[in-house]
C-alpha cells in the first residue's frame, strides 16, 4: 500500500501532463467544432475546415511531444555523464584502498572487484565480473565464501569472518567484513565485502601463543621470583611465579594489562627502557625497588622461529634478603677485622709493656731504696726524685697498655653496678666541672655482675672525661643502667658478644659526636683527635680491654653534632653480693717471719729480697716453681708466706701454692700480679679472696701488703 502510493507520487508529473493533455484535447475537440459550426454554415466547407483543424491538432501535439521527448533525452544524457564520472571516482578510491573490496549480486556474481582483489585472484577485471567464486576459487573455499555470503544476505546485517585465500603469493589469511546493499525499496540486491590481510598479525599471534605455552610451566614454578612476558605494547601476556604474592596482585589482574596500567610511575620509569630494549633484541639487568622490596630484573627478547622478536621477557628475583645479608656480612667482616686488629695491637702493646714493666719495677724499687737511704739534705735527692717520678709516669702508661691488652690480673667480686656508679658520682662531678649536668638513671632490680670494682670505676672515669672533652660549652652527661638480653641476631653482628643476660652501663653525652673515621679507630691505643698533651689515646683502649676482660662488650652510637653514647654490657650473675673487703691495716710493717720468694725475673726478685730483708724478714729465694719446691723440702723450718709471681715457666703460682700447702697447711700466699702473657691463658683471674699486689710496686705497698697477709 505504502509502495503504491509512493509510486503514484513519482509518476505524478507525467500523469499531470497526460491529464492536462487529455483535458485540453477533449475541450479542443468539443468546443472547436461547435465554434466552427457557429461561424460556418456551409457543410462542405465545414467538413474541410474540420479536416484542417484535425491536421493542425496533430501538428501542435507532435511539436509538443517532440519538445518534451528531446528535453527528456537531453537530461538523460547529462545524468549518464555524471554517473560515469562518479563511478570512475569510486573505482579510483576502491582501487587504491588497502583492502580487497568486491560487490556481488545476490546469486554470487561479481559486480565489482577492486584492484587489490584482482591482484590477489590474479585475473583482470573483465575475467572476474559476472563470474562466481565457484569459477574463481577451489571448491572448498568457494563453498565457504558462499556460505558466509548467504549468512549475511539472510541476516541482512554486517558480519565478520576469517577467510583463507590461496593466491599466487601463497596462503593468506583475511578478515572479511561483509554487508548487504539495499535498493530504494530496502530490498537486498547485492553484497559488499572488504578483506583485510591478517596473515602477519595471525603469524605473530601464533608465535606469541607458542612462546606463552612454552614459558607458562616454567613461570609457574619459577622459584623466589616471577616471569613476565610482554608484547610490543608492553602488555603482559603471561605473569607467574612464586614471587607473585609479594606484588599483592593476581596473575588474572595482571595478564592483558599494560605496564602503565599496573605500576606506579617510579617503577615504570625504571622498567620501561629496559622492556623496550628487550623488544629491540637487547638483554639487560637492573635493580628495581617496588613496595618494600628490591628486585633484580633481567630482561631479554623472545624470538619466533624466523628470528623476529615477538615478545619480551622479564625475570624478577626478590633480592632484598640477599642484599640485607650481604650488608650484614660486610658489617660482620668489618667487625671481625676490627676485633682482629685490636687483638694484634693488644698482643704487640702487651709484649712491649710486659718487658718494660719488669724493668720499671727495678727502676722504681731501687730509686725508692736510694731515696730511703739518702739524708734529707743530700744534693742527689732531687735528681733521684725526678728519676722516680719519670719511672712512675712510665709505669702508668704501661699499666694502661697492659689493661688494654687484657694482661692485667683482675679480682672479680659480685657487685651492683648501680652502687658502683652511685659511689663514683661525686668523683665524676668533680671531674666534669660545673657546666655539665650529670644525670644518673639507675635501673631498679639491676642484675648483679662479677667485676673488678676498680676497673669499673676506671671505665666510668675514662668515658666521663671523654664526654667532658666533647662538651666544651657544657651539656648533659647521662649514666644509665639496665638489664638487657643480647639475642642471636645482635651477637651475629657483634662477634665479641655472646647471647645471654647482661647488665648494661651506658654513658651518654650531648657533645659534638664523631665522624665515621673516628668511630672506626676509637678503641685503638694512641688514637686521639685531641691536641698534643691533651690526650694520649689510651682512655678508650683501656676501657675496651677492661670490658673484654670481663667477658663483656662495648658499643658506641654517635651522631655528629648530636652526641655520643657508649654502652657497656657485662654478663649478669645470680650470686649474692660479696662482703666488703677488709680495710688495709696500718701501722707496723716489719716482721721476722720466713718468706719464700719466687720470681723468675731477676731484677724484681733481687729488689723484693732486698726490701723485705731490710724490713726484718728471713727470705728464701727461688727463681721458679721447681727450685721453690726444692727449697721447701730442704728447709725443715716453718715457712710463713709464699710470695710468688703468678705465672712462671713450668709451674704457675697457683699450682705451686697448692703443692706446698699439702705439706704446710698453714702457709699463706701473696701473689705478685705480674702482667704476664700466660696469665690470660690461665684466665688472668684470681679468686676474689686471693691476695695480690701489682707490679711495679712501691716499697711501702709491698711491705704493708706482706704484713697484712701475715696478720690476717
Ligand atoms: N664522648 C665522645 N664524644 C666525641 N668523641 C669522643 C668521645 N669519646 C671519645 N671520642 C673520640 O675518641 C678518641 C679516643 O678517645 P680516648 O679516650 O681513647 O683517647 P683520648 O680521650 O683522646 O685520650 P686519653 O683518654 O688517653 O686522654 C678521642 O680523641 C675522641 O676523638
Ligand atoms: Mg679519653
XYZ file of C-alpha atoms and ligand atoms in Angstrom:
744
model
C 0.000 0.000 0.000
C 2.668 2.316 1.011
C 4.813 1.479 -2.013
C 1.968 2.004 -4.480
C 1.236 5.493 -3.174
C 4.990 6.302 -3.386
C 4.958 5.131 -6.935
C 1.931 7.273 -7.699
C 3.833 10.272 -6.404
C 6.832 9.522 -8.584
C 4.579 9.197 -11.613
C 2.668 12.366 -10.900
C 4.448 14.844 -13.274
C 3.890 12.501 -16.245
C 0.306 11.865 -15.199
C -0.273 15.534 -14.750
C 0.975 16.232 -18.246
C -1.135 13.418 -19.677
C -4.226 14.632 -17.816
C -3.729 18.233 -18.909
C -3.235 16.954 -22.434
C -6.432 14.861 -22.240
C -8.436 17.803 -20.817
C -7.155 20.296 -23.393
C -7.521 17.757 -26.225
C -11.067 16.907 -25.159
C -12.000 20.599 -24.766
C -10.476 21.382 -28.146
C -12.454 18.619 -29.880
C -15.627 19.566 -28.066
C -15.544 23.352 -28.480
C -13.597 23.863 -31.746
C -16.370 22.041 -33.747
C -19.121 24.000 -32.016
C -17.327 27.272 -32.555
C -16.726 26.429 -36.196
C -20.445 25.482 -36.675
C -21.442 28.932 -35.285
C -19.413 30.765 -37.899
C -19.542 28.402 -40.913
C -22.902 27.326 -42.352
C -21.596 25.585 -45.414
C -21.472 21.875 -44.676
C -18.778 21.183 -47.245
C -16.580 23.985 -46.023
C -17.187 22.892 -42.516
C -16.036 19.400 -43.315
C -12.894 20.742 -44.969
C -12.131 23.098 -42.101
C -12.627 20.265 -39.668
C -10.071 18.224 -41.606
C -7.628 21.197 -41.379
C -8.360 21.529 -37.692
C -7.531 17.836 -37.264
C -4.194 18.341 -39.086
C -3.467 21.394 -37.003
C -4.095 19.479 -33.823
C -1.799 16.679 -34.906
C 0.894 19.279 -35.756
C 0.705 21.028 -32.375
C 0.723 17.815 -30.370
C 3.598 16.404 -32.475
C 5.591 19.619 -31.736
C 4.802 19.293 -28.088
C 5.809 15.636 -27.970
C 8.989 16.472 -29.837
C 9.823 19.201 -27.366
C 9.197 17.063 -24.300
C 10.979 13.955 -25.522
C 14.025 15.848 -26.712
C 14.259 17.641 -23.347
C 13.966 14.364 -21.506
C 16.593 12.723 -23.649
C 18.994 15.612 -23.099
C 18.634 15.319 -19.328
C 19.192 11.562 -19.530
C 22.460 12.064 -21.383
C 23.606 14.568 -18.786
C 22.766 12.166 -15.923
C 24.580 9.314 -17.606
C 27.682 11.514 -17.905
C 27.746 12.459 -14.253
C 27.054 8.857 -13.218
C 30.012 7.746 -15.258
C 32.113 10.384 -13.548
C 31.191 9.302 -10.024
C 31.606 5.675 -10.892
C 35.142 6.253 -12.112
C 35.885 8.206 -8.926
C 34.507 5.408 -6.847
C 36.578 2.920 -8.793
C 39.714 5.004 -8.195
C 39.008 5.099 -4.463
C 38.320 1.401 -4.374
C 41.385 0.563 -6.400
C 43.612 2.444 -4.026
C 42.112 1.103 -0.821
C 44.479 -1.023 1.232
C 41.834 -3.724 1.489
C 40.392 -6.044 -1.145
C 36.803 -4.964 -1.923
C 34.092 -6.594 -4.014
C 30.373 -6.392 -4.696
C 28.437 -9.484 -5.747
C 24.798 -9.802 -6.664
C 22.593 -11.980 -4.547
C 23.373 -15.005 -6.661
C 27.089 -14.579 -6.194
C 28.121 -12.925 -9.455
C 30.831 -10.339 -9.132
C 29.594 -6.872 -9.967
C 32.760 -5.120 -8.837
C 36.266 -6.102 -7.765
C 38.900 -3.532 -6.814
C 42.475 -3.755 -7.911
C 43.786 -5.448 -4.801
C 41.253 -8.211 -5.111
C 42.095 -8.618 -8.776
C 45.732 -8.890 -7.877
C 45.009 -11.463 -5.201
C 42.952 -13.530 -7.546
C 45.442 -12.922 -10.307
C 43.000 -12.014 -13.099
C 41.781 -8.941 -14.952
C 38.531 -7.168 -14.168
C 36.880 -8.449 -17.265
C 37.557 -12.007 -16.351
C 36.130 -11.580 -12.858
C 32.946 -9.611 -13.485
C 29.815 -11.703 -13.695
C 31.736 -14.751 -12.531
C 31.103 -16.507 -9.215
C 33.508 -17.779 -6.580
C 32.911 -21.217 -7.926
C 34.534 -20.091 -11.196
C 37.477 -18.409 -9.491
C 38.455 -20.452 -6.440
C 38.983 -24.053 -5.437
C 35.784 -25.818 -4.468
C 36.168 -25.917 -0.732
C 36.943 -22.241 -0.430
C 34.266 -21.182 -2.859
C 31.763 -23.133 -0.783
C 32.903 -21.446 2.402
C 32.732 -17.953 0.884
C 29.269 -18.643 -0.440
C 28.137 -19.952 2.933
C 29.338 -16.727 4.573
C 27.660 -14.639 1.862
C 24.367 -16.411 2.352
C 24.575 -15.863 6.067
C 24.933 -12.119 5.543
C 22.206 -11.985 2.867
C 19.819 -13.809 5.140
C 20.563 -11.864 8.259
C 20.696 -8.568 6.326
C 23.402 -7.445 8.782
C 27.136 -6.761 8.501
C 29.280 -9.697 9.664
C 32.963 -10.618 10.050
C 34.654 -13.838 9.016
C 38.173 -15.148 8.854
C 38.784 -16.489 5.367
C 41.777 -18.140 3.810
C 42.753 -17.499 0.247
C 45.385 -19.274 -1.775
C 46.801 -16.639 -4.017
C 49.890 -16.621 -6.248
C 51.802 -15.264 -3.186
C 50.891 -18.298 -1.078
C 48.302 -18.876 1.602
C 46.975 -15.693 3.118
C 44.519 -15.063 5.877
C 41.880 -12.336 5.732
C 39.405 -10.739 7.976
C 36.340 -10.433 5.734
C 33.786 -7.788 6.630
C 30.647 -8.461 4.599
C 27.445 -6.428 4.494
C 24.309 -6.322 2.376
C 23.445 -3.475 -0.043
C 19.839 -2.373 -0.244
C 17.950 -0.802 -3.116
C 15.422 2.052 -2.752
C 12.810 -0.351 -1.653
C 15.067 -1.682 1.056
C 15.476 -4.914 -0.740
C 18.830 -6.604 -0.585
C 20.126 -6.570 -4.103
C 23.858 -7.111 -3.551
C 26.599 -7.938 -1.065
C 29.723 -5.950 -0.412
C 32.876 -7.434 1.089
C 36.050 -5.826 2.463
C 39.009 -8.120 3.048
C 41.883 -7.137 5.405
C 45.044 -9.173 5.265
C 45.794 -10.504 8.753
C 48.383 -13.079 7.772
C 51.210 -11.222 9.570
C 49.220 -10.491 12.682
C 47.982 -14.010 12.827
C 51.525 -15.290 12.438
C 52.803 -13.163 15.294
C 49.875 -14.225 17.400
C 50.515 -17.895 16.888
C 54.179 -17.392 17.622
C 53.258 -15.497 20.745
C 50.853 -18.206 21.736
C 53.584 -20.757 21.255
C 56.014 -18.751 23.392
C 53.356 -18.290 26.029
C 52.744 -22.004 26.209
C 56.437 -22.701 26.344
C 57.013 -20.338 29.242
C 53.872 -20.949 31.226
C 55.098 -24.037 33.068
C 58.479 -22.521 33.578
C 56.931 -19.350 35.004
C 54.553 -21.131 37.333
C 57.458 -22.877 39.017
C 59.927 -20.044 38.906
C 61.419 -20.011 42.408
C 61.503 -16.846 44.538
C 60.528 -14.676 41.643
C 58.397 -14.108 38.592
C 58.469 -14.438 34.865
C 56.611 -11.795 32.907
C 56.050 -11.984 29.168
C 55.037 -8.778 27.467
C 54.230 -7.735 23.903
C 55.187 -4.679 21.899
C 52.511 -2.586 23.645
C 54.158 -3.557 26.973
C 51.040 -5.568 27.724
C 51.527 -8.583 29.935
C 50.705 -11.804 28.154
C 51.809 -14.054 30.934
C 52.679 -13.457 34.564
C 53.541 -16.175 37.011
C 55.956 -17.361 39.648
C 56.136 -17.991 43.349
C 57.093 -14.374 43.965
C 53.727 -13.141 42.730
C 52.170 -12.894 46.197
C 54.570 -10.112 47.181
C 53.158 -7.837 44.481
C 49.681 -8.064 46.003
C 48.281 -8.612 42.505
C 46.961 -11.782 40.980
C 48.041 -13.004 37.619
C 44.480 -12.635 36.359
C 44.649 -8.978 37.307
C 47.933 -8.511 35.509
C 47.603 -10.508 32.336
C 46.161 -8.485 29.495
C 47.021 -5.186 31.131
C 49.957 -2.944 30.398
C 52.916 -1.840 32.433
C 51.369 1.627 32.621
C 48.043 0.222 33.887
C 49.627 -1.687 36.725
C 52.677 0.031 38.124
C 53.364 3.449 39.668
C 55.406 5.956 37.643
C 58.630 5.274 39.575
C 58.614 1.610 38.604
C 57.502 2.404 35.092
C 60.339 4.834 34.542
C 62.838 2.302 35.791
C 61.473 -0.615 33.810
C 60.152 0.785 30.550
C 63.515 1.477 28.856
C 64.564 -1.996 29.856
C 61.445 -3.560 28.355
C 61.877 -1.586 25.175
C 65.498 -2.686 24.957
C 64.364 -6.304 25.248
C 61.882 -5.780 22.431
C 64.740 -4.315 20.414
C 66.696 -7.508 20.990
C 68.880 -6.459 23.921
C 69.407 -8.214 27.242
C 69.625 -6.113 30.374
C 69.758 -6.386 34.176
C 68.709 -3.743 36.686
C 67.709 -3.386 40.284
C 64.217 -2.015 40.780
C 62.557 -1.091 44.041
C 58.862 -1.828 44.401
C 56.974 -1.574 47.675
C 59.130 -2.834 50.498
C 61.295 -4.944 48.263
C 64.206 -4.709 45.940
C 64.112 -6.756 42.746
C 66.716 -7.817 40.278
C 65.085 -7.630 36.866
C 66.580 -9.497 33.925
C 65.010 -8.661 30.569
C 65.548 -10.423 27.283
C 63.925 -10.746 23.879
C 61.742 -13.717 22.924
C 62.225 -14.824 19.310
C 59.958 -16.728 16.967
C 61.123 -19.408 14.565
C 62.031 -16.849 11.956
C 64.227 -14.989 14.430
C 61.939 -11.990 14.898
C 61.328 -10.572 18.371
C 57.712 -11.480 19.173
C 57.783 -10.514 22.845
C 59.974 -9.532 25.748
C 60.547 -11.482 28.895
C 61.320 -10.131 32.355
C 62.580 -12.412 35.081
C 62.460 -10.836 38.508
C 64.027 -12.024 41.701
C 63.452 -10.513 45.110
C 66.940 -9.699 46.327
C 66.009 -7.708 49.461
C 67.048 -10.552 51.718
C 70.245 -11.180 49.781
C 71.110 -7.505 49.935
C 70.407 -7.442 53.642
C 72.581 -10.480 54.356
C 75.279 -9.033 52.185
C 75.148 -5.877 54.236
C 75.244 -7.925 57.420
C 78.139 -9.966 56.116
C 80.083 -6.820 55.294
C 79.322 -5.455 58.726
C 80.411 -8.696 60.318
C 83.569 -8.837 58.288
C 84.286 -5.321 59.338
C 83.635 -6.142 62.970
C 85.805 -9.206 62.752
C 88.531 -7.200 61.153
C 88.223 -4.642 63.936
C 88.474 -7.214 66.673
C 91.364 -8.989 64.977
C 93.092 -5.674 64.619
C 92.532 -4.943 68.303
C 93.838 -8.360 69.190
C 97.001 -7.862 67.174
C 97.622 -4.398 68.543
C 96.933 -5.764 72.021
C 99.485 -8.509 71.669
C 102.123 -6.078 70.481
C 101.390 -3.497 73.152
C 101.164 -6.176 75.830
C 104.511 -7.691 74.885
C 106.310 -4.368 74.987
C 104.635 -3.312 78.200
C 105.366 -6.586 79.938
C 109.104 -6.316 79.424
C 109.034 -2.648 80.255
C 107.187 -3.315 83.421
C 109.759 -5.581 84.926
C 112.439 -3.024 84.169
C 110.313 -0.305 85.705
C 109.798 -2.382 88.850
C 113.572 -2.368 89.194
C 113.989 1.333 88.469
C 111.225 2.317 90.833
C 112.299 -0.036 93.616
C 115.944 0.899 93.537
C 115.297 4.616 93.329
C 112.984 4.262 96.309
C 115.678 2.392 98.224
C 118.253 5.055 97.364
C 115.828 7.730 98.464
C 115.242 5.947 101.762
C 118.947 5.748 102.425
C 119.760 9.349 101.453
C 119.884 12.079 104.048
C 117.136 14.692 103.705
C 119.543 17.395 102.535
C 121.527 15.273 100.122
C 122.197 17.095 96.826
C 121.417 13.913 94.865
C 117.967 13.706 96.319
C 116.075 15.912 93.864
C 117.667 14.186 90.862
C 116.732 10.743 92.141
C 113.222 12.010 92.853
C 112.998 13.129 89.196
C 114.013 9.645 88.076
C 111.397 8.182 90.360
C 108.654 10.449 89.036
C 109.551 9.684 85.426
C 109.514 5.970 86.161
C 106.108 6.317 87.795
C 104.724 8.091 84.743
C 106.140 5.349 82.561
C 104.604 2.738 84.864
C 101.255 4.493 84.485
C 101.476 4.180 80.720
C 102.472 0.542 80.715
C 99.675 -0.194 83.159
C 97.185 1.237 80.706
C 98.680 -0.685 77.820
C 98.510 -3.875 79.814
C 94.920 -3.192 80.691
C 94.149 -2.745 77.033
C 95.865 -5.979 76.112
C 93.969 -7.648 78.933
C 97.087 -8.839 80.629
C 96.337 -7.349 83.963
C 95.234 -9.584 86.762
C 91.839 -8.582 87.998
C 89.992 -9.559 91.087
C 86.337 -10.269 90.485
C 83.681 -9.701 93.088
C 79.951 -9.887 92.819
C 78.792 -6.289 92.763
C 75.917 -3.983 91.943
C 76.701 -1.614 89.074
C 74.183 0.879 90.446
C 76.061 1.035 93.691
C 79.437 1.449 91.993
C 78.121 4.167 89.684
C 76.374 5.900 92.541
C 79.560 5.920 94.643
C 81.554 7.207 91.692
C 79.158 10.121 91.077
C 80.842 12.554 93.464
C 84.211 11.975 91.915
C 82.805 12.248 88.399
C 81.055 15.547 89.212
C 84.381 16.995 90.207
C 85.951 15.697 87.010
C 83.422 17.095 84.568
C 83.039 20.547 86.075
C 80.124 22.884 86.640
C 78.951 23.395 83.060
C 77.964 19.811 82.594
C 74.897 18.379 84.226
C 75.282 14.823 85.476
C 72.171 12.661 85.395
C 72.175 9.187 86.852
C 69.310 6.873 85.917
C 69.740 3.542 87.704
C 67.563 0.620 86.649
C 65.594 -0.902 89.511
C 66.356 -4.596 90.169
C 69.571 -4.418 88.210
C 71.172 -7.849 87.956
C 74.444 -8.406 89.793
C 77.704 -8.617 87.909
C 81.080 -10.140 88.699
C 83.537 -7.305 88.282
C 86.734 -5.721 89.343
C 85.373 -2.665 91.030
C 88.414 -0.531 90.335
C 88.223 -1.277 86.685
C 84.564 -0.297 86.514
C 85.403 2.970 88.205
C 88.228 3.449 85.760
C 85.849 2.873 82.821
C 83.442 5.473 84.183
C 86.253 7.964 84.584
C 87.586 7.366 81.066
C 84.146 7.738 79.495
C 83.199 10.758 81.597
C 86.424 12.550 80.757
C 85.876 11.923 77.056
C 82.306 13.195 77.369
C 83.557 16.304 79.122
C 86.091 16.928 76.361
C 83.334 16.543 73.768
C 81.199 19.220 75.504
C 83.471 22.244 75.879
C 80.422 24.517 76.021
C 78.631 22.421 78.630
C 75.869 19.885 78.234
C 74.441 16.799 79.786
C 76.213 13.623 80.853
C 73.902 10.714 81.469
C 74.780 7.488 83.202
C 72.177 4.746 82.885
C 71.943 1.124 83.820
C 69.578 -1.543 82.511
C 69.010 -5.272 82.326
C 69.470 -6.372 78.755
C 69.182 -9.616 76.879
C 71.502 -9.904 73.894
C 69.996 -12.201 71.287
C 71.476 -14.284 68.499
C 70.861 -11.542 65.988
C 72.774 -8.930 67.932
C 75.628 -11.346 68.534
C 75.795 -12.272 64.880
C 76.505 -8.637 64.163
C 78.910 -8.239 67.076
C 81.380 -11.109 67.045
C 82.647 -10.143 70.502
C 79.262 -10.751 72.084
C 77.747 -13.997 73.324
C 73.967 -14.335 73.656
C 72.718 -14.050 77.223
C 71.645 -11.727 80.004
C 73.699 -8.643 80.680
C 73.738 -5.615 82.902
C 74.252 -2.544 80.785
C 76.085 0.577 81.808
C 75.600 3.436 79.392
C 77.430 6.750 79.408
C 75.950 9.309 77.032
C 76.704 12.907 76.278
C 75.212 15.733 74.261
C 78.571 16.644 72.799
C 79.996 17.071 69.330
C 79.791 13.407 68.340
C 82.213 11.864 65.919
C 82.685 11.011 62.296
C 82.965 7.536 60.763
C 86.743 7.546 60.718
C 86.955 8.316 64.411
C 84.339 5.664 65.156
C 86.362 3.054 63.289
C 89.592 3.740 65.158
C 88.216 4.770 68.527
C 89.462 1.806 70.545
C 92.952 1.717 69.127
C 95.648 2.593 71.628
C 97.132 6.029 70.993
C 94.345 7.017 68.658
C 93.360 10.505 69.609
C 91.916 13.529 67.897
C 92.999 15.729 70.713
C 95.923 18.095 70.513
C 99.297 17.001 71.800
C 99.387 16.877 75.555
C 95.597 16.835 75.895
C 95.058 13.140 75.215
C 97.182 10.042 74.900
C 94.564 7.988 73.125
C 94.608 5.313 75.792
C 91.311 6.033 77.557
C 89.026 4.005 75.332
C 91.558 1.320 74.529
C 91.950 0.518 78.207
C 88.205 0.666 78.656
C 87.848 -1.775 75.778
C 90.461 -4.088 77.323
C 88.728 -3.988 80.692
C 85.332 -4.736 79.229
C 86.684 -7.619 77.217
C 88.453 -8.999 80.256
C 85.080 -9.058 81.960
C 83.702 -11.094 79.044
C 81.618 -8.078 78.150
C 81.163 -5.988 75.037
C 81.184 -2.289 74.375
C 79.245 -0.478 71.673
C 79.275 3.098 70.531
C 76.466 5.146 68.997
C 77.346 8.586 67.842
C 75.975 11.262 65.609
C 77.946 14.276 64.573
C 76.719 17.360 66.370
C 74.173 15.445 68.445
C 76.086 13.359 70.924
C 77.615 10.052 71.772
C 76.562 7.081 73.784
C 78.820 4.263 74.960
C 77.114 1.098 76.123
C 78.971 -1.459 78.167
C 77.383 -4.891 78.546
C 78.660 -7.040 81.408
C 77.418 -10.620 81.903
C 74.957 -10.727 84.774
C 75.243 -13.279 87.579
C 72.813 -14.629 90.149
C 75.172 -14.753 93.102
C 74.667 -12.546 96.162
C 76.837 -9.510 96.799
C 80.348 -10.113 98.210
C 81.166 -8.725 101.680
C 83.144 -5.503 101.765
C 86.917 -6.085 101.525
C 88.855 -5.640 104.785
C 90.356 -2.218 105.303
C 94.097 -2.182 104.757
C 95.945 -2.476 108.054
C 98.036 0.420 109.080
C 100.919 0.579 111.498
C 103.777 -1.890 111.984
C 105.203 -3.175 108.707
C 108.298 -5.028 109.875
C 108.376 -8.747 110.710
C 110.565 -11.727 111.497
C 108.652 -14.419 109.590
C 110.126 -16.557 106.858
C 109.069 -15.704 103.327
C 109.627 -17.905 100.294
C 110.088 -15.510 97.376
C 109.533 -16.997 93.923
C 110.098 -14.799 90.863
C 111.696 -15.595 87.533
C 112.622 -12.035 86.704
C 115.908 -11.315 88.399
C 115.565 -7.548 88.812
C 112.256 -7.915 90.563
C 113.463 -10.875 92.641
C 116.571 -9.065 93.879
C 114.616 -5.956 94.636
C 111.915 -7.739 96.612
C 114.530 -9.693 98.527
C 116.390 -6.522 99.424
C 113.268 -4.668 100.526
C 111.891 -7.480 102.650
C 115.272 -8.251 104.198
C 115.537 -4.625 105.133
C 112.193 -4.880 106.969
C 113.477 -7.811 109.056
C 112.097 -10.845 107.226
C 114.001 -14.026 106.574
C 113.963 -14.707 102.877
C 114.262 -17.897 100.909
C 114.700 -17.132 97.226
C 113.754 -19.247 94.245
C 113.790 -18.355 90.540
C 110.927 -20.686 89.647
C 108.438 -23.279 90.861
C 110.885 -26.229 90.770
C 113.542 -24.618 92.875
C 110.879 -23.338 95.256
C 109.662 -26.888 95.908
C 113.268 -27.980 96.458
C 113.856 -25.170 98.925
C 110.760 -26.135 100.820
C 111.872 -29.747 101.006
C 115.347 -28.883 102.184
C 114.155 -26.489 104.878
C 112.512 -28.061 107.808
C 111.889 -24.725 109.419
C 108.453 -23.235 109.060
C 107.711 -21.050 106.062
C 105.043 -18.442 106.814
C 104.425 -16.827 103.489
C 104.801 -17.666 99.835
C 105.358 -14.502 97.816
C 105.148 -15.607 94.220
C 104.730 -14.454 90.698
C 101.504 -15.881 89.270
C 102.704 -17.477 86.104
C 106.190 -18.751 85.589
C 107.577 -21.333 83.252
C 106.745 -24.924 84.254
C 104.695 -24.385 87.401
C 102.446 -21.401 87.879
C 101.986 -19.611 91.179
C 98.595 -21.091 91.963
C 99.807 -24.645 91.407
C 102.968 -24.056 93.417
C 100.913 -22.842 96.357
C 98.631 -25.864 96.118
C 101.554 -28.289 96.227
C 103.374 -26.522 99.031
C 100.267 -26.384 101.137
C 99.868 -30.125 101.122
C 102.896 -30.331 103.419
C 102.466 -26.961 105.077
C 98.752 -26.345 105.617
C 99.317 -23.026 107.394
C 101.247 -21.494 104.574
C 99.887 -18.172 103.398
C 100.249 -16.714 99.912
C 100.662 -13.326 98.328
C 100.667 -13.247 94.534
C 102.590 -10.624 92.721
C 100.248 -9.787 89.924
C 102.677 -9.923 87.090
C 101.296 -8.794 83.794
C 102.463 -11.868 82.052
C 101.427 -13.154 78.716
C 100.381 -16.539 80.065
C 98.120 -15.180 82.741
C 95.441 -14.683 80.141
C 95.702 -18.296 79.113
C 95.030 -19.191 82.705
C 92.069 -16.850 82.689
C 94.003 -13.974 84.215
C 91.684 -14.008 87.129
C 92.444 -14.929 90.697
C 89.763 -15.857 93.158
C 88.127 -12.873 94.712
C 89.731 -13.513 98.083
C 93.248 -14.071 96.751
C 95.932 -11.668 97.979
C 97.873 -9.964 95.303
C 99.968 -6.945 94.583
C 100.580 -5.366 91.216
C 103.938 -4.880 89.679
C 105.599 -2.440 89.668
C 105.072 -1.903 93.368
C 106.192 0.753 95.774
C 108.247 -0.397 98.733
C 105.593 0.856 101.124
C 102.864 -1.006 99.315
C 104.777 -4.280 99.296
C 105.712 -4.302 102.974
C 102.230 -3.262 104.030
C 100.592 -5.992 101.926
C 103.017 -8.632 103.281
C 102.267 -7.628 106.827
C 98.534 -7.592 106.183
C 98.545 -11.110 104.711
C 100.681 -12.495 107.552
C 98.397 -10.972 110.197
C 95.144 -11.994 108.633
N 82.210 11.109 74.054
C 82.928 11.364 72.961
N 82.494 12.282 72.066
C 83.213 12.547 70.965
N 84.374 11.946 70.648
C 84.855 11.056 71.503
C 84.167 10.691 72.683
N 84.873 9.750 73.325
C 85.958 9.528 72.576
N 85.966 10.308 71.490
C 86.977 10.311 70.429
O 87.774 9.149 70.547
C 89.145 9.494 70.661
C 89.836 8.459 71.519
O 89.380 8.526 72.846
P 90.321 8.021 74.007
O 89.623 8.211 75.276
O 90.775 6.658 73.662
O 91.543 8.942 73.870
P 91.663 10.460 74.289
O 90.487 10.883 75.096
O 91.913 11.215 73.036
O 92.935 10.434 75.177
P 93.032 9.886 76.671
O 91.732 9.295 77.005
O 94.106 8.887 76.611
O 93.353 11.072 77.458
C 89.123 10.884 71.216
O 90.306 11.575 70.876
C 87.918 11.492 70.572
O 88.182 11.902 69.259
Mg 89.860 9.778 76.730
